[in-house]
Coordinates of C-alpha atoms in Angstrom, one line a residue:
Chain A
X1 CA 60.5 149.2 114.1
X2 CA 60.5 145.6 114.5
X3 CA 60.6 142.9 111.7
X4 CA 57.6 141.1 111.7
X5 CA 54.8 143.1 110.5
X6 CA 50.7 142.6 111.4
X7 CA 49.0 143.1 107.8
X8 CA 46.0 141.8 108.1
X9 CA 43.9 140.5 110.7
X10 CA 40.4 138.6 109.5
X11 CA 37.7 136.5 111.7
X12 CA 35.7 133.7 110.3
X13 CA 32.1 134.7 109.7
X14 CA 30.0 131.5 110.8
X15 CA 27.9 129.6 108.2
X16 CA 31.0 130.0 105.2
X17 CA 32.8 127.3 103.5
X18 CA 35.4 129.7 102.5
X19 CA 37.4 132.5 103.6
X20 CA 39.5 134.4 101.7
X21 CA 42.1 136.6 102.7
X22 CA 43.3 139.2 99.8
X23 CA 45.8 141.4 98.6
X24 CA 48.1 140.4 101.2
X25 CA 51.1 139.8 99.6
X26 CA 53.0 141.9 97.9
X27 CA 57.3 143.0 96.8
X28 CA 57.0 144.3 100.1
X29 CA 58.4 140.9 101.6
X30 CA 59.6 137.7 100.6
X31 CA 58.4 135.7 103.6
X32 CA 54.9 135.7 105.2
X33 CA 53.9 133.9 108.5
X34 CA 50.3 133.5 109.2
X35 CA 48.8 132.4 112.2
X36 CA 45.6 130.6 112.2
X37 CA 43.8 130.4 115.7
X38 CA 40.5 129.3 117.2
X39 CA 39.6 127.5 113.7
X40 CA 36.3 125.0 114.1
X41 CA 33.6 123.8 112.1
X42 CA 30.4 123.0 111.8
X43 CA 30.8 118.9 111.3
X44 CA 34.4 117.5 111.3
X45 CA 35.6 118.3 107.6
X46 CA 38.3 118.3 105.7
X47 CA 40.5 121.8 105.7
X48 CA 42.5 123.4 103.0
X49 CA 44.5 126.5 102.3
X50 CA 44.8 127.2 98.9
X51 CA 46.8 130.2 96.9
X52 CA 45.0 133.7 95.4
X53 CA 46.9 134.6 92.4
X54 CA 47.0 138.5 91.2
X55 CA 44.2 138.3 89.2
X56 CA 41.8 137.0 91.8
X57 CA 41.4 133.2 91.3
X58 CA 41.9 130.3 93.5
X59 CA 44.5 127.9 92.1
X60 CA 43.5 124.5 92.7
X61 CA 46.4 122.4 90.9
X62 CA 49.7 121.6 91.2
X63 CA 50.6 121.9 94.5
X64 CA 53.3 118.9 96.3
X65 CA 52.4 118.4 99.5
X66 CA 53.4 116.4 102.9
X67 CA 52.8 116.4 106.1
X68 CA 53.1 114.6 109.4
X69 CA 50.1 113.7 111.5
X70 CA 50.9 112.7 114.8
X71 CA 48.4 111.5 117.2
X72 CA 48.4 111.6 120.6
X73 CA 46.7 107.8 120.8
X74 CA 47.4 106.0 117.2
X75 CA 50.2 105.7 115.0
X76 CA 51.4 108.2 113.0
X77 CA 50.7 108.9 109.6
X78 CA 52.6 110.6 107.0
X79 CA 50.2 112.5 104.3
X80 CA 52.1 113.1 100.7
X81 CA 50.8 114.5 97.4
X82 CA 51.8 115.1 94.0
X83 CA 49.6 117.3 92.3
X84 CA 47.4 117.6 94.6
X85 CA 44.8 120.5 94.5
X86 CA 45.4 122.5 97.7
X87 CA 48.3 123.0 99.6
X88 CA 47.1 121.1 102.6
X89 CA 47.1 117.1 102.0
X90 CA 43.5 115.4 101.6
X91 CA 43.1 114.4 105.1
X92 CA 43.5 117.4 107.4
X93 CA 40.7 117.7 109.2
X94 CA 39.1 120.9 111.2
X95 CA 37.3 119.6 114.8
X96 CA 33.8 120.7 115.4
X97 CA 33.7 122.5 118.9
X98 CA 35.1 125.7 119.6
X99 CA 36.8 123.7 122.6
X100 CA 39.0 121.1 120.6
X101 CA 39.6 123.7 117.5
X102 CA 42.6 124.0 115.4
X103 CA 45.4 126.2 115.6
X104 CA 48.7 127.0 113.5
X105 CA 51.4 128.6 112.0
X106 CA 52.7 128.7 108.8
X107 CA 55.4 130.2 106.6
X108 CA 55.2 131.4 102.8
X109 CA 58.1 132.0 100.8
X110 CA 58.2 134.1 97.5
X111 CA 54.4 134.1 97.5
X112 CA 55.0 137.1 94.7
X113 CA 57.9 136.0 93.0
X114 CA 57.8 135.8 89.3
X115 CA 60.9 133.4 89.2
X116 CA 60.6 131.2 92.0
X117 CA 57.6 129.0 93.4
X118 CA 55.7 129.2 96.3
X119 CA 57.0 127.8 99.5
X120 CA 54.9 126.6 102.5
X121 CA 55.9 125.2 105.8
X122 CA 53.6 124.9 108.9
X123 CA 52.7 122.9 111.8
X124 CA 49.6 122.5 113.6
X125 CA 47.4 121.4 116.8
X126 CA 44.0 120.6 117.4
X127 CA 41.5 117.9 119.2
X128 CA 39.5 115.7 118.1
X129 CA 38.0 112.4 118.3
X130 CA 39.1 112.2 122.0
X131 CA 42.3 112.8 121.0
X132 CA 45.3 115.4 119.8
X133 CA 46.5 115.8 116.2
X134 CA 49.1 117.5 115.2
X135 CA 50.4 118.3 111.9
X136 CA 53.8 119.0 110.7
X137 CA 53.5 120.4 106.7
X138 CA 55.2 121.1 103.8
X139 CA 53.5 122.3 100.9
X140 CA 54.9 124.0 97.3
X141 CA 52.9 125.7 94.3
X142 CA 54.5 125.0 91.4
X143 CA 54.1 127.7 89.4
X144 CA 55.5 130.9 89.3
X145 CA 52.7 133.2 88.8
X146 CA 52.1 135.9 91.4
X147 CA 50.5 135.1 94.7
X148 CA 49.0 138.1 96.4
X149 CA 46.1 136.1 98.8
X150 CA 45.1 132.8 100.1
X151 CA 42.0 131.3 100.9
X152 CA 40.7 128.4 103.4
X153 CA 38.0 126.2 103.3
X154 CA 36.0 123.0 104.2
X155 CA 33.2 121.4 102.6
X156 CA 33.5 117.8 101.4
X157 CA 31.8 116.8 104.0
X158 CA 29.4 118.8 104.6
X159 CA 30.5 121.4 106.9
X160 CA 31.0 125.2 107.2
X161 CA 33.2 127.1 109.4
X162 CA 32.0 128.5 112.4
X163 CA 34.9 130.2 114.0
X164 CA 38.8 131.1 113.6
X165 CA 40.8 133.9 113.0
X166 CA 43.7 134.5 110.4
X167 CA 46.9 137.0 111.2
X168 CA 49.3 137.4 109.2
X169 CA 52.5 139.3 109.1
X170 CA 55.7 140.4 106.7
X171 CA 59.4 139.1 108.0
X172 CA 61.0 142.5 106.8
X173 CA 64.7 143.2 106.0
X174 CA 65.7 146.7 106.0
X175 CA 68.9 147.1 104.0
Chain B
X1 CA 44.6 160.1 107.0
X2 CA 47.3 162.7 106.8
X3 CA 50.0 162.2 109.8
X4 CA 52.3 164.1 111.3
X5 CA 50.5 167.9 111.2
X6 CA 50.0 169.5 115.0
X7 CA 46.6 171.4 115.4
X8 CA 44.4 171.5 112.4
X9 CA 44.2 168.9 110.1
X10 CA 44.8 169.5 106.6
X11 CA 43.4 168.7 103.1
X12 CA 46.5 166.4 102.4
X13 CA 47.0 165.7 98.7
X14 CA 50.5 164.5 98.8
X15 CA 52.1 162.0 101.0
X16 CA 53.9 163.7 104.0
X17 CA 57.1 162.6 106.0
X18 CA 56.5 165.0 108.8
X19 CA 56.6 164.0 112.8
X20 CA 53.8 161.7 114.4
X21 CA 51.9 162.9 117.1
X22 CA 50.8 161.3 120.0
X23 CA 47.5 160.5 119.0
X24 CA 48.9 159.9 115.2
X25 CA 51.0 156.9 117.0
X26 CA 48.1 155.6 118.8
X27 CA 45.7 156.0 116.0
X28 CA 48.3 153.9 114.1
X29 CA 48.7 151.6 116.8
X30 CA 45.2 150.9 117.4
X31 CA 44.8 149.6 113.5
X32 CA 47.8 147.2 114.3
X33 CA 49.9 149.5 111.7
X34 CA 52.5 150.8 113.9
X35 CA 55.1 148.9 116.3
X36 CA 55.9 145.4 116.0
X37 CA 53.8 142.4 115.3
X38 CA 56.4 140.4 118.5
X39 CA 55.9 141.8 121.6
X40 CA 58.3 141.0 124.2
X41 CA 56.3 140.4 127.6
X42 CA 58.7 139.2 129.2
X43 CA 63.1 137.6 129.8
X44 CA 64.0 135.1 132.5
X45 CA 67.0 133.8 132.8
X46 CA 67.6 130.5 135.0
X47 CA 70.4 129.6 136.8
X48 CA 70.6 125.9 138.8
X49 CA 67.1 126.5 138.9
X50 CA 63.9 123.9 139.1
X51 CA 61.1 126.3 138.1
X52 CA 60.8 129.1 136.1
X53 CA 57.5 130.9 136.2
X54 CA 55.9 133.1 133.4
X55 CA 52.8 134.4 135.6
X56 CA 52.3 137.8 133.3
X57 CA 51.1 136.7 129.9
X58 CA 49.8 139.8 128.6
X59 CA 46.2 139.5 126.6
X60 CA 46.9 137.7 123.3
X61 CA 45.6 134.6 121.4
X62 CA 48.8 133.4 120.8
X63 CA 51.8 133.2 122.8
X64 CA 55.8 132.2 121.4
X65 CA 58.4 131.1 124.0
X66 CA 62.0 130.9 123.3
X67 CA 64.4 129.1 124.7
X68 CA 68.3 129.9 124.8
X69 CA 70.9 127.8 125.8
X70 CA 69.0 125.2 128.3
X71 CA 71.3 122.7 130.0
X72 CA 70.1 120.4 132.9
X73 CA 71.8 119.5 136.0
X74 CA 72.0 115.6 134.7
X75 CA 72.1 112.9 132.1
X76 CA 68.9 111.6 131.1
X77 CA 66.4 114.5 131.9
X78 CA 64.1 116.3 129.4
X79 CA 62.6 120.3 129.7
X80 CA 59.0 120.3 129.8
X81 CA 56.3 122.6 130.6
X82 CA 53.0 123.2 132.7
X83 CA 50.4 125.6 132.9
X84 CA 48.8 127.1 136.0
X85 CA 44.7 128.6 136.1
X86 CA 45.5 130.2 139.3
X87 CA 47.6 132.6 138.2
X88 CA 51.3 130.8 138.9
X89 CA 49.6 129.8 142.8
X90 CA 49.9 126.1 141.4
X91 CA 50.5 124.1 138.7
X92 CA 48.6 121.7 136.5
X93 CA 49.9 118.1 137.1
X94 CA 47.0 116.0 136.1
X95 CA 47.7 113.0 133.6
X96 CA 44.8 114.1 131.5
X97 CA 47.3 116.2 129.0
X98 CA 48.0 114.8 125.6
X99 CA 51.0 115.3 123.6
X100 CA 52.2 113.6 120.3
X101 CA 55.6 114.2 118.5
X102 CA 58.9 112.5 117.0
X103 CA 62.5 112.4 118.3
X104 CA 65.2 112.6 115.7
X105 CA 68.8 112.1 116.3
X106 CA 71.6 111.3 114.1
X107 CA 71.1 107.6 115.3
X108 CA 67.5 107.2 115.9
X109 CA 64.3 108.5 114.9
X110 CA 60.9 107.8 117.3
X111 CA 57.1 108.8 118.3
X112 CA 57.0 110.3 121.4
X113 CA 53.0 110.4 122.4
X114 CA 51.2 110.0 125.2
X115 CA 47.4 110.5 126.3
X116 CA 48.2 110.6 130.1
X117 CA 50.8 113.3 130.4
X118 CA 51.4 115.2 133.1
X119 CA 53.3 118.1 131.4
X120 CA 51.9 120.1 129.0
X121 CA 53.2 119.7 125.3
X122 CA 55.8 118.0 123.6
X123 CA 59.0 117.6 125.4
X124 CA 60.9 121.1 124.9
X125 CA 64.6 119.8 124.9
X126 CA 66.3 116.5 124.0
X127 CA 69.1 117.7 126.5
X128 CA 72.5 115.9 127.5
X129 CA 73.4 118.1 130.4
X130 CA 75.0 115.7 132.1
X131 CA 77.8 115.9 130.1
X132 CA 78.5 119.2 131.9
X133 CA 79.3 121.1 129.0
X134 CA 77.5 123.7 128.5
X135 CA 78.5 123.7 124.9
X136 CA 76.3 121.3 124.3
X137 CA 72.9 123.0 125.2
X138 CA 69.2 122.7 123.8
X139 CA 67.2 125.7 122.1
X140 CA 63.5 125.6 121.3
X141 CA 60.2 127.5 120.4
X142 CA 57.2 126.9 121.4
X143 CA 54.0 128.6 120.0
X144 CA 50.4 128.4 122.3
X145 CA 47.3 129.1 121.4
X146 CA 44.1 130.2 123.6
X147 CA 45.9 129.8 127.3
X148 CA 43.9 132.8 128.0
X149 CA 40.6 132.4 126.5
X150 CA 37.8 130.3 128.8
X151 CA 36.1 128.6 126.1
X152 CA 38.8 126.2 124.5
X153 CA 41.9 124.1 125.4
X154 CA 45.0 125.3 125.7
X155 CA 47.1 124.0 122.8
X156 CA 50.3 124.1 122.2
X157 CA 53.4 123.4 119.2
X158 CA 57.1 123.0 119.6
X159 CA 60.3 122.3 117.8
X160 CA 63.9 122.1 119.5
X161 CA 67.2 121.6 118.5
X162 CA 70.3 120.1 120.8
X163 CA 72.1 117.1 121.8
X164 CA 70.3 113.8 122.7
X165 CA 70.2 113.4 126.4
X166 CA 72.3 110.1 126.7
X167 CA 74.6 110.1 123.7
X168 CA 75.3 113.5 123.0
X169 CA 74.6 112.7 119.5
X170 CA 72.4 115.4 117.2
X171 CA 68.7 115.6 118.3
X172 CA 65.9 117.4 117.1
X173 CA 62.2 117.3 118.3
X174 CA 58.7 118.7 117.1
X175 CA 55.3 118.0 118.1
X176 CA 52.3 119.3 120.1
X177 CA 50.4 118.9 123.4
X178 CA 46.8 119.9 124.4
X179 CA 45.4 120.5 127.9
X180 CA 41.8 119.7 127.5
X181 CA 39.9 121.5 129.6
X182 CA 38.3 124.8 128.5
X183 CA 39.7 127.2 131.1
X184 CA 41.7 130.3 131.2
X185 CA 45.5 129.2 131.8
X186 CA 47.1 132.3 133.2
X187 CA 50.8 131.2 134.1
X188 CA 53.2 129.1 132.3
X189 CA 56.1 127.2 134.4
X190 CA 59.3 125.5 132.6
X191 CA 61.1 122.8 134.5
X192 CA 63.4 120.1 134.7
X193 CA 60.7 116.4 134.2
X194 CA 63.2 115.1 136.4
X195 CA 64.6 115.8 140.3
X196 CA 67.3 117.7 138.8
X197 CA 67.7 121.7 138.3
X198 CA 68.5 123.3 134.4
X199 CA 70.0 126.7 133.4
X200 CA 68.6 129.0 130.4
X201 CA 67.3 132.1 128.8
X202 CA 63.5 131.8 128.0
X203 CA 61.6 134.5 126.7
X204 CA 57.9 135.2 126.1
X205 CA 56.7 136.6 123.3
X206 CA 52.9 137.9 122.5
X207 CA 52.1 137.6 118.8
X208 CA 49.8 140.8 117.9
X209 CA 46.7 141.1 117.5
X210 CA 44.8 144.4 116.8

């Protein structure tokens, strides 16, 4: 069987702010990739992935985070974080047309570990503003609780999501 | 659902290792818990060539292309991409593509962007084949998103590893490139951006979906 495992597929239901995908992780695997594809909004809003822990809740603290953002017709910016309170840096921003939206893929590492943080790196594309972004991340939870879900979202400015769809698989190592 | 039972299905209680049957595996299958999640559609491998053509892309969202070992015929050329919506009949040249990305070498590091491209993406391999080595060759990935799907762009995100194509000195590249027009892109083409020919193993990849 091959390595990389579909576990769960979910679509965006229009008219949300938030969409959660649970009980994903698990001893199972130590590395995650998760696809994110078709991804618009309702406004142009800022986007964030945030971390599930076992018991259900959102963390929304100490995260370190950086990223990248290269556009296609302006200088390029670099995004950094200490702190922060999502895993994405404040100004990643979802487009808001189906056309320009927003697709990516991104790693996590020991999302269930009890000795190690959780690990994030990802990079991105999407149009907007006449133009191309694209986002190279890195991203760490520091905290060694166990991560078994993550959730995205927009908001701040308004918006709500009206389309995308999440995939993500298990790297598996068969000893 | 209890698998692995021919003919009546029974009251399972206990978890059973017994033999799938056909329409156990495609039961499985269908719910996307059964096979693997990378599905190779398809191996080329170029030789002095000036076009390689990917014109079967299966039906997926997202699409991964590797590429193994890509030397061009001369100094000073770069490995790009383009995308067809007639099925691989022709190829999309027009300088409304957008890319942005960085070079990094061991000397230099750069932005690469453009809102006028003629390729699609970022460029694929920093590549010093003119040193005629083919020791010294360029890998890459490159992930894209909705080339099949009418109602969005074609986007697309890269990363590549190799030598830098006048110094031979360490070079890696990432970025991303968008064809914006919402159309169904049906064939993907590699070349050399230059007059020149390449050599290379890339592979396509459909990332699955249920």
């Amino acid at each position: 069987m091959s390595n990389l495992r579909l576990i769960n597929e979910t679509t965006v239901t229009s008219g949300v702010s938030t969409i959660s995908t649970t009980d994903v992780f698990s001893a199972d695997f130590d590395i995650y990739k998760i696809t994110l594809e078709g991804f618009y909004a309702s406004t142009i809003d800022y986007f964030y992935l945030r971390l599930i822990n076992s018991s259900g809740s959102v963390i929304a603290t100490t995260y370190d985070v950086a990223s990248l953002e290269m556009k296609s017709d302006g200088a390029f910016n670099n995004r950094l974080g200490t702190n922060f309170t999502a895993m994405f840096p404040s100004t990643n921003y979802l487009p808001n047309s189906e056309a320009e939206n927003y697709n990516g893929v991104f790693y996590l590492f020991n999302p269930t570990s009890s000795s190690s943080y959780s690990f994030m790196l990802g990079q991105s594309n999407e149009a907007e503003y006449s133009a191309m972004y694209s986002n190279k991340y890195i991203g760490v939870l520091k905290q060694t609780s166990s991560i078994t879900g993550f959730q995205l979202s927009v908001g701040t400015l308004g918006g709500t999501l009206s389309g995308g769809k999440i995939r993500t698989y298990g790297l598996r190592v068969d000893s | 659902m209890p698998y692995g039972y021919l003919g009546q299905t029974p009251n399972q209680q206990v978890k059973n290792s017994g033999v799938f049957s056909v329409g156990d595996a495609k039961a499985l299958t269908d719910v996307g818990q059964l096979g693997g999640s990378l599905e190779l559609i398809e191996e080329q491998t170029a030789s002095s060539s000036s076009t390689l053509d990917f014109t079967n892309l299966g039906n997926y969202d997202v699409h991964l292309f590797t590429g193994h070992n890509i030397n061009m015929s001369a100094n000073n050329q770069f490995f790009r991409a383009r995308l067809s919506n007639d099925g691989g009949s022709s190829f999309i040249t027009s300088a409304t593509q957008q890319r942005a990305g960085i070079r990094n070498t061991t000397t230099f590091s750069s932005d690469a962007k453009s809102t006028t491209d003629t390729f699609f993406g970022h460029y694929l391999t920093d590549n010093s084949g003119g040193y005629s080595s083919t020791a010294d060759n360029g890998n890459f990935y490159l992930y894209c998103y909705n080339l099949l799907n009418s109602s969005k762009y074609s986007f697309c995100t890269s990363q590549s590893t190799g030598l830098e194509q006048s110094s031979s000195t360490y070079s890696a590249m990432f970025g991303g490139g968008v064809l914006p027009t919402a159309e169904t892109h049906n064939a993907v083409r590699f070349l050399n951006s230059s007059t020149g020919t390449f050599s290379g193993v890339i592979k396509c990849y459909g990332v699955k979906q249920i």
